[in-house]
Amino acid sequence: DAGVIQSPRHEVTEMGQEVTLRCKPISGHNSLFWYRQTMMRGLELLIYFNNNVPIDDSGMPEDRFSAKMPNASFSTLKIQPSEPRDSAVYFCASSLARARAEAFFGQGTRLTVV
Amino acid sequence: GENVEQHPSTLSVQEGDSAVIKCTYSDSASNYFPWYKQELGKRPQLIIDIRSNVGEKKDQRIAVTLNKTAKHFSLHITETQPEDSAVYFCAASMGKIIFGKGTRLHILP
């Protein structure tokens, strides 16, 4: 397996534009997590899915952020409209949906909003 | 909400000495405690984990301890080497995985 795959690796966009980040989890994994990493706030959990269903989205910063998981092999995180303070590295991770399961991270998407 | 506190935020140790990173968690339902290492520009990767029914686990130069009563857990790295320089994250999980803010470890020559 190629591991968790995220795209794009880098994204530079202008303030106000819509940004879509993509994630393909490891085949057979049925938990998926989206994290945002900044120097100040560390690794923040934005949302997590079990079997394609959002279980906890309490970390989503505001209505500008939305996430979907239409099937077991694909998830998106969308920011609309984007703002400079959204600049960060966004990681997707997946794991088996059972207690005490290791999460595997993708390479991350570095987002810069100018 | 759930919270994981991690200390220190930065740690410098002489090569060959030991490093200790400590974490506390708030949700008593947490039953899985992984530790991740993140090198500059790379993704976090699991280095060791401990489950709630175990008090201690060791893997070569790395050990973790867990005190469920006090909601504390710690990472110990012995005989540190230059390649141990990285950011280390603790986490607590009860399904969703909550991370501490990280410890930047510098190994001094």
PDB file of C-alpha atoms in Angstrom:
ATOM      1  CA  ASP A   1       0.000   0.000   0.000  1.00  0.00           C
ATOM      2  CA  ALA A   2       1.239   3.511  -0.813  1.00  0.00           C
ATOM      3  CA  GLY A   3       0.125   4.880   2.528  1.00  0.00           C
ATOM      4  CA  VAL A   4      -2.140   7.878   3.040  1.00  0.00           C
ATOM      5  CA  ILE A   5      -2.034  10.092  -0.030  1.00  0.00           C
ATOM      6  CA  GLN A   6      -2.761  13.803   0.094  1.00  0.00           C
ATOM      7  CA  SER A   7      -2.982  16.338  -2.685  1.00  0.00           C
ATOM      8  CA  PRO A   8      -1.845  18.879  -3.466  1.00  0.00           C
ATOM      9  CA  ARG A   9       1.448  18.943  -1.545  1.00  0.00           C
ATOM     10  CA  HIS A  10       1.598  22.719  -1.734  1.00  0.00           C
ATOM     11  CA  GLU A  11      -1.108  25.271  -2.382  1.00  0.00           C
ATOM     12  CA  VAL A  12      -0.757  29.019  -2.659  1.00  0.00           C
ATOM     13  CA  THR A  13      -3.970  30.936  -3.053  1.00  0.00           C
ATOM     14  CA  GLU A  14      -5.306  34.441  -2.715  1.00  0.00           C
ATOM     15  CA  MET A  15      -7.499  35.492   0.158  1.00  0.00           C
ATOM     16  CA  GLY A  16     -11.142  34.885  -0.608  1.00  0.00           C
ATOM     17  CA  GLN A  17     -10.565  31.939  -2.921  1.00  0.00           C
ATOM     18  CA  GLU A  18     -11.914  28.468  -2.316  1.00  0.00           C
ATOM     19  CA  VAL A  19      -9.389  25.773  -1.399  1.00  0.00           C
ATOM     20  CA  THR A  20      -9.973  22.026  -1.564  1.00  0.00           C
ATOM     21  CA  LEU A  21      -7.597  19.554   0.025  1.00  0.00           C
ATOM     22  CA  ARG A  22      -7.827  15.860  -0.820  1.00  0.00           C
ATOM     23  CA  CYS A  23      -7.019  12.649   0.993  1.00  0.00           C
ATOM     24  CA  LYS A  24      -6.976   8.970   0.115  1.00  0.00           C
ATOM     25  CA  PRO A  25      -6.711   6.805   3.240  1.00  0.00           C
ATOM     26  CA  ILE A  26      -4.973   3.447   3.460  1.00  0.00           C
ATOM     27  CA  SER A  27      -7.141   0.717   1.975  1.00  0.00           C
ATOM     28  CA  GLY A  28      -9.081  -1.079   4.698  1.00  0.00           C
ATOM     29  CA  HIS A  29      -8.804   1.761   7.193  1.00  0.00           C
ATOM     30  CA  ASN A  30     -12.179   3.065   8.273  1.00  0.00           C
ATOM     31  CA  SER A  31     -11.242   5.962  10.542  1.00  0.00           C
ATOM     32  CA  LEU A  32     -10.017   9.199   8.977  1.00  0.00           C
ATOM     33  CA  PHE A  33      -8.732  12.335  10.684  1.00  0.00           C
ATOM     34  CA  TRP A  34      -7.987  15.855   9.458  1.00  0.00           C
ATOM     35  CA  TYR A  35      -5.415  17.868  11.446  1.00  0.00           C
ATOM     36  CA  ARG A  36      -4.065  21.390  11.085  1.00  0.00           C
ATOM     37  CA  GLN A  37      -0.495  22.081  12.199  1.00  0.00           C
ATOM     38  CA  THR A  38       0.905  25.504  13.084  1.00  0.00           C
ATOM     39  CA  MET A  39       3.822  26.544  15.258  1.00  0.00           C
ATOM     40  CA  MET A  40       1.545  28.230  17.754  1.00  0.00           C
ATOM     41  CA  ARG A  41      -1.199  25.637  18.079  1.00  0.00           C
ATOM     42  CA  GLY A  42       0.534  22.364  17.271  1.00  0.00           C
ATOM     43  CA  LEU A  43      -1.518  19.533  15.775  1.00  0.00           C
ATOM     44  CA  GLU A  44      -5.185  20.423  16.062  1.00  0.00           C
ATOM     45  CA  LEU A  45      -7.836  17.821  15.296  1.00  0.00           C
ATOM     46  CA  LEU A  46     -10.381  19.383  12.952  1.00  0.00           C
ATOM     47  CA  ILE A  47     -12.706  16.463  12.285  1.00  0.00           C
ATOM     48  CA  TYR A  48     -12.775  12.713  12.315  1.00  0.00           C
ATOM     49  CA  PHE A  49     -14.838  10.129  10.422  1.00  0.00           C
ATOM     50  CA  ASN A  50     -15.740   6.533  11.182  1.00  0.00           C
ATOM     51  CA  ASN A  51     -17.024   4.452   8.266  1.00  0.00           C
ATOM     52  CA  ASN A  52     -17.448   7.665   6.217  1.00  0.00           C
ATOM     53  CA  VAL A  53     -19.639   9.288   8.887  1.00  0.00           C
ATOM     54  CA  PRO A  54     -18.429  12.449  10.681  1.00  0.00           C
ATOM     55  CA  ILE A  55     -18.187  11.567  14.361  1.00  0.00           C
ATOM     56  CA  ASP A  56     -16.699  14.710  15.838  1.00  0.00           C
ATOM     57  CA  ASP A  57     -16.306  18.042  14.051  1.00  0.00           C
ATOM     58  CA  SER A  58     -15.913  20.167  17.163  1.00  0.00           C
ATOM     59  CA  GLY A  59     -12.429  21.199  16.046  1.00  0.00           C
ATOM     60  CA  MET A  60     -13.590  22.781  12.793  1.00  0.00           C
ATOM     61  CA  PRO A  61     -12.735  26.448  13.355  1.00  0.00           C
ATOM     62  CA  GLU A  62     -15.745  28.051  11.712  1.00  0.00           C
ATOM     63  CA  ASP A  63     -18.336  27.743   8.985  1.00  0.00           C
ATOM     64  CA  ARG A  64     -15.775  28.495   6.322  1.00  0.00           C
ATOM     65  CA  PHE A  65     -14.425  24.976   6.843  1.00  0.00           C
ATOM     66  CA  SER A  66     -16.242  21.855   5.672  1.00  0.00           C
ATOM     67  CA  ALA A  67     -15.234  18.221   5.225  1.00  0.00           C
ATOM     68  CA  LYS A  68     -16.765  15.308   3.376  1.00  0.00           C
ATOM     69  CA  MET A  69     -16.116  11.625   2.975  1.00  0.00           C
ATOM     70  CA  PRO A  70     -18.298  10.380   0.113  1.00  0.00           C
ATOM     71  CA  ASN A  71     -16.764   6.901   0.186  1.00  0.00           C
ATOM     72  CA  ALA A  72     -14.196   4.820   2.045  1.00  0.00           C
ATOM     73  CA  SER A  73     -11.331   5.832  -0.205  1.00  0.00           C
ATOM     74  CA  PHE A  74     -11.679   9.604  -0.466  1.00  0.00           C
ATOM     75  CA  SER A  75     -12.127  12.668   1.723  1.00  0.00           C
ATOM     76  CA  THR A  76     -11.980  16.410   1.131  1.00  0.00           C
ATOM     77  CA  LEU A  77     -11.438  19.429   3.353  1.00  0.00           C
ATOM     78  CA  LYS A  78     -12.724  22.666   1.888  1.00  0.00           C
ATOM     79  CA  ILE A  79     -12.114  26.240   2.980  1.00  0.00           C
ATOM     80  CA  GLN A  80     -14.359  28.885   1.477  1.00  0.00           C
ATOM     81  CA  PRO A  81     -13.507  31.733   1.547  1.00  0.00           C
ATOM     82  CA  SER A  82      -9.869  31.302   2.566  1.00  0.00           C
ATOM     83  CA  GLU A  83      -8.089  33.812   4.826  1.00  0.00           C
ATOM     84  CA  PRO A  84      -4.373  34.407   5.567  1.00  0.00           C
ATOM     85  CA  ARG A  85      -4.784  32.941   9.076  1.00  0.00           C
ATOM     86  CA  ASP A  86      -5.706  29.598   7.464  1.00  0.00           C
ATOM     87  CA  SER A  87      -2.093  29.234   6.335  1.00  0.00           C
ATOM     88  CA  ALA A  88      -0.801  26.007   7.874  1.00  0.00           C
ATOM     89  CA  VAL A  89       0.101  22.415   7.085  1.00  0.00           C
ATOM     90  CA  TYR A  90      -2.967  20.215   6.857  1.00  0.00           C
ATOM     91  CA  PHE A  91      -2.527  16.525   7.565  1.00  0.00           C
ATOM     92  CA  CYS A  92      -4.868  13.667   6.885  1.00  0.00           C
ATOM     93  CA  ALA A  93      -4.437  10.425   8.859  1.00  0.00           C
ATOM     94  CA  SER A  94      -6.186   7.067   8.793  1.00  0.00           C
ATOM     95  CA  SER A  95      -6.471   4.076  11.090  1.00  0.00           C
ATOM     96  CA  LEU A  96      -8.467   0.963  11.709  1.00  0.00           C
ATOM     97  CA  ALA A  97     -11.660   1.801  13.553  1.00  0.00           C
ATOM     98  CA  ARG A  98     -10.944  -0.171  16.660  1.00  0.00           C
ATOM     99  CA  ALA A  99      -9.655   0.763  20.066  1.00  0.00           C
ATOM    100  CA  ARG A 100      -5.956   1.472  20.349  1.00  0.00           C
ATOM    101  CA  ALA A 101      -5.175   1.637  16.651  1.00  0.00           C
ATOM    102  CA  GLU A 102      -2.174   3.483  15.227  1.00  0.00           C
ATOM    103  CA  ALA A 103      -2.917   6.443  12.958  1.00  0.00           C
ATOM    104  CA  PHE A 104      -0.843   6.792   9.787  1.00  0.00           C
ATOM    105  CA  PHE A 105      -0.288  10.289   8.428  1.00  0.00           C
ATOM    106  CA  GLY A 106      -0.151  11.536   4.886  1.00  0.00           C
ATOM    107  CA  GLN A 107       2.624  13.847   3.691  1.00  0.00           C
ATOM    108  CA  GLY A 108       0.510  16.907   4.386  1.00  0.00           C
ATOM    109  CA  THR A 109      -0.585  19.896   2.317  1.00  0.00           C
ATOM    110  CA  ARG A 110       1.208  23.171   2.970  1.00  0.00           C
ATOM    111  CA  LEU A 111      -1.360  25.911   2.428  1.00  0.00           C
ATOM    112  CA  THR A 112      -0.380  29.536   2.029  1.00  0.00           C
ATOM    113  CA  VAL A 113      -3.101  32.155   1.727  1.00  0.00           C
ATOM    114  CA  VAL A 114      -1.830  35.549   0.596  1.00  0.00           C
TER     115      VAL A 114
ATOM    116  CA  GLY B   1     -13.272  19.237  26.076  1.00  0.00           C
ATOM    117  CA  GLU B   2     -10.466  16.725  25.853  1.00  0.00           C
ATOM    118  CA  ASN B   3      -7.011  18.138  26.404  1.00  0.00           C
ATOM    119  CA  VAL B   4      -3.426  16.884  26.384  1.00  0.00           C
ATOM    120  CA  GLU B   5      -0.715  18.964  28.032  1.00  0.00           C
ATOM    121  CA  GLN B   6       2.920  18.331  27.109  1.00  0.00           C
ATOM    122  CA  HIS B   7       6.128  19.556  28.770  1.00  0.00           C
ATOM    123  CA  PRO B   8       8.665  20.853  28.113  1.00  0.00           C
ATOM    124  CA  SER B   9       8.109  22.648  24.817  1.00  0.00           C
ATOM    125  CA  THR B  10      11.854  22.640  24.152  1.00  0.00           C
ATOM    126  CA  LEU B  11      14.528  20.322  25.513  1.00  0.00           C
ATOM    127  CA  SER B  12      18.270  20.305  24.927  1.00  0.00           C
ATOM    128  CA  VAL B  13      20.382  17.387  26.117  1.00  0.00           C
ATOM    129  CA  GLN B  14      23.981  16.382  25.637  1.00  0.00           C
ATOM    130  CA  GLU B  15      24.532  13.482  23.279  1.00  0.00           C
ATOM    131  CA  GLY B  16      24.550  10.287  25.302  1.00  0.00           C
ATOM    132  CA  ASP B  17      22.369  11.681  28.091  1.00  0.00           C
ATOM    133  CA  SER B  18      18.704  10.852  28.675  1.00  0.00           C
ATOM    134  CA  ALA B  19      15.660  12.887  27.665  1.00  0.00           C
ATOM    135  CA  VAL B  20      12.277  12.813  29.373  1.00  0.00           C
ATOM    136  CA  ILE B  21       9.035  14.287  28.039  1.00  0.00           C
ATOM    137  CA  LYS B  22       5.896  14.366  30.153  1.00  0.00           C
ATOM    138  CA  CYS B  23       2.211  14.560  29.280  1.00  0.00           C
ATOM    139  CA  THR B  24      -1.087  14.724  31.105  1.00  0.00           C
ATOM    140  CA  TYR B  25      -4.551  14.107  29.704  1.00  0.00           C
ATOM    141  CA  SER B  26      -8.006  15.118  30.814  1.00  0.00           C
ATOM    142  CA  ASP B  27     -10.387  12.447  29.509  1.00  0.00           C
ATOM    143  CA  SER B  28     -10.377   9.383  31.756  1.00  0.00           C
ATOM    144  CA  ALA B  29     -11.938   7.370  28.898  1.00  0.00           C
ATOM    145  CA  SER B  30      -8.653   7.549  26.972  1.00  0.00           C
ATOM    146  CA  ASN B  31      -7.221   4.067  26.577  1.00  0.00           C
ATOM    147  CA  TYR B  32      -4.417   4.408  24.043  1.00  0.00           C
ATOM    148  CA  PHE B  33      -1.357   6.648  24.228  1.00  0.00           C
ATOM    149  CA  PRO B  34       0.865   6.890  21.139  1.00  0.00           C
ATOM    150  CA  TRP B  35       4.035   8.911  20.736  1.00  0.00           C
ATOM    151  CA  TYR B  36       5.006  10.385  17.381  1.00  0.00           C
ATOM    152  CA  LYS B  37       8.273  11.789  16.093  1.00  0.00           C
ATOM    153  CA  GLN B  38       8.270  14.488  13.431  1.00  0.00           C
ATOM    154  CA  GLU B  39      11.422  15.483  11.595  1.00  0.00           C
ATOM    155  CA  LEU B  40      11.643  18.831   9.856  1.00  0.00           C
ATOM    156  CA  GLY B  41       9.361  19.007   6.827  1.00  0.00           C
ATOM    157  CA  LYS B  42       8.064  15.471   7.281  1.00  0.00           C
ATOM    158  CA  ARG B  43       4.945  13.772   8.582  1.00  0.00           C
ATOM    159  CA  PRO B  44       4.548  12.579  12.180  1.00  0.00           C
ATOM    160  CA  GLN B  45       5.448   8.903  12.560  1.00  0.00           C
ATOM    161  CA  LEU B  46       4.669   6.549  15.420  1.00  0.00           C
ATOM    162  CA  ILE B  47       7.686   5.544  17.499  1.00  0.00           C
ATOM    163  CA  ILE B  48       6.037   3.767  20.414  1.00  0.00           C
ATOM    164  CA  ASP B  49       2.616   3.400  22.019  1.00  0.00           C
ATOM    165  CA  ILE B  50       1.129   2.130  25.244  1.00  0.00           C
ATOM    166  CA  ARG B  51      -2.299   0.790  26.048  1.00  0.00           C
ATOM    167  CA  SER B  52      -4.266   1.486  29.196  1.00  0.00           C
ATOM    168  CA  ASN B  53      -3.836  -1.982  30.653  1.00  0.00           C
ATOM    169  CA  VAL B  54      -0.026  -1.632  30.713  1.00  0.00           C
ATOM    170  CA  GLY B  55       2.093   0.547  32.988  1.00  0.00           C
ATOM    171  CA  GLU B  56       5.353   0.501  31.075  1.00  0.00           C
ATOM    172  CA  LYS B  57       6.721  -0.487  27.702  1.00  0.00           C
ATOM    173  CA  LYS B  58      10.255  -0.457  26.332  1.00  0.00           C
ATOM    174  CA  ASP B  59      11.686  -0.666  22.837  1.00  0.00           C
ATOM    175  CA  GLN B  60      15.478  -0.448  22.704  1.00  0.00           C
ATOM    176  CA  ARG B  61      16.418   3.100  23.813  1.00  0.00           C
ATOM    177  CA  ILE B  62      12.824   4.283  24.130  1.00  0.00           C
ATOM    178  CA  ALA B  63      10.454   3.628  27.018  1.00  0.00           C
ATOM    179  CA  VAL B  64       7.024   4.898  27.949  1.00  0.00           C
ATOM    180  CA  THR B  65       5.296   4.864  31.302  1.00  0.00           C
ATOM    181  CA  LEU B  66       1.629   5.377  32.100  1.00  0.00           C
ATOM    182  CA  ASN B  67      -0.054   6.301  35.358  1.00  0.00           C
ATOM    183  CA  LYS B  68      -3.810   6.064  34.713  1.00  0.00           C
ATOM    184  CA  THR B  69      -4.748   7.201  38.205  1.00  0.00           C
ATOM    185  CA  ALA B  70      -2.850  10.446  37.839  1.00  0.00           C
ATOM    186  CA  LYS B  71      -3.515  10.673  34.064  1.00  0.00           C
ATOM    187  CA  HIS B  72       0.192  11.060  33.380  1.00  0.00           C
ATOM    188  CA  PHE B  73       2.377   9.410  30.783  1.00  0.00           C
ATOM    189  CA  SER B  74       6.007   9.949  29.848  1.00  0.00           C
ATOM    190  CA  LEU B  75       8.549   9.211  27.134  1.00  0.00           C
ATOM    191  CA  HIS B  76      12.123   8.331  28.077  1.00  0.00           C
ATOM    192  CA  ILE B  77      14.955   8.258  25.549  1.00  0.00           C
ATOM    193  CA  THR B  78      18.265   6.925  26.807  1.00  0.00           C
ATOM    194  CA  GLU B  79      21.740   7.255  25.256  1.00  0.00           C
ATOM    195  CA  THR B  80      20.525  10.029  22.983  1.00  0.00           C
ATOM    196  CA  GLN B  81      22.010  10.336  19.496  1.00  0.00           C
ATOM    197  CA  PRO B  82      22.044  13.193  16.951  1.00  0.00           C
ATOM    198  CA  GLU B  83      19.299  11.491  14.914  1.00  0.00           C
ATOM    199  CA  ASP B  84      16.963  11.791  17.924  1.00  0.00           C
ATOM    200  CA  SER B  85      16.739  15.544  17.249  1.00  0.00           C
ATOM    201  CA  ALA B  86      13.129  16.176  16.182  1.00  0.00           C
ATOM    202  CA  VAL B  87       9.735  17.260  17.516  1.00  0.00           C
ATOM    203  CA  TYR B  88       7.978  14.653  19.650  1.00  0.00           C
ATOM    204  CA  PHE B  89       4.229  14.549  20.183  1.00  0.00           C
ATOM    205  CA  CYS B  90       2.279  12.654  22.794  1.00  0.00           C
ATOM    206  CA  ALA B  91      -1.361  11.820  22.195  1.00  0.00           C
ATOM    207  CA  ALA B  92      -4.351  10.339  23.985  1.00  0.00           C
ATOM    208  CA  SER B  93      -7.067   8.412  22.212  1.00  0.00           C
ATOM    209  CA  MET B  94     -10.535   7.114  22.918  1.00  0.00           C
ATOM    210  CA  GLY B  95     -11.339   6.839  19.230  1.00  0.00           C
ATOM    211  CA  LYS B  96     -10.362  10.313  18.210  1.00  0.00           C
ATOM    212  CA  ILE B  97      -6.705  11.149  18.793  1.00  0.00           C
ATOM    213  CA  ILE B  98      -5.802  14.351  20.622  1.00  0.00           C
ATOM    214  CA  PHE B  99      -2.195  15.540  20.473  1.00  0.00           C
ATOM    215  CA  GLY B 100      -0.067  17.572  22.829  1.00  0.00           C
ATOM    216  CA  LYS B 101       1.625  20.662  21.448  1.00  0.00           C
ATOM    217  CA  GLY B 102       4.954  18.944  20.963  1.00  0.00           C
ATOM    218  CA  THR B 103       8.481  19.008  22.383  1.00  0.00           C
ATOM    219  CA  ARG B 104      11.377  20.159  20.241  1.00  0.00           C
ATOM    220  CA  LEU B 105      14.337  17.984  21.261  1.00  0.00           C
ATOM    221  CA  HIS B 106      17.864  19.147  20.478  1.00  0.00           C
ATOM    222  CA  ILE B 107      20.759  16.749  20.922  1.00  0.00           C
ATOM    223  CA  LEU B 108      23.936  18.706  21.581  1.00  0.00           C
ATOM    224  CA  PRO B 109      27.273  17.350  20.332  1.00  0.00           C
TER     225      PRO B 109
END
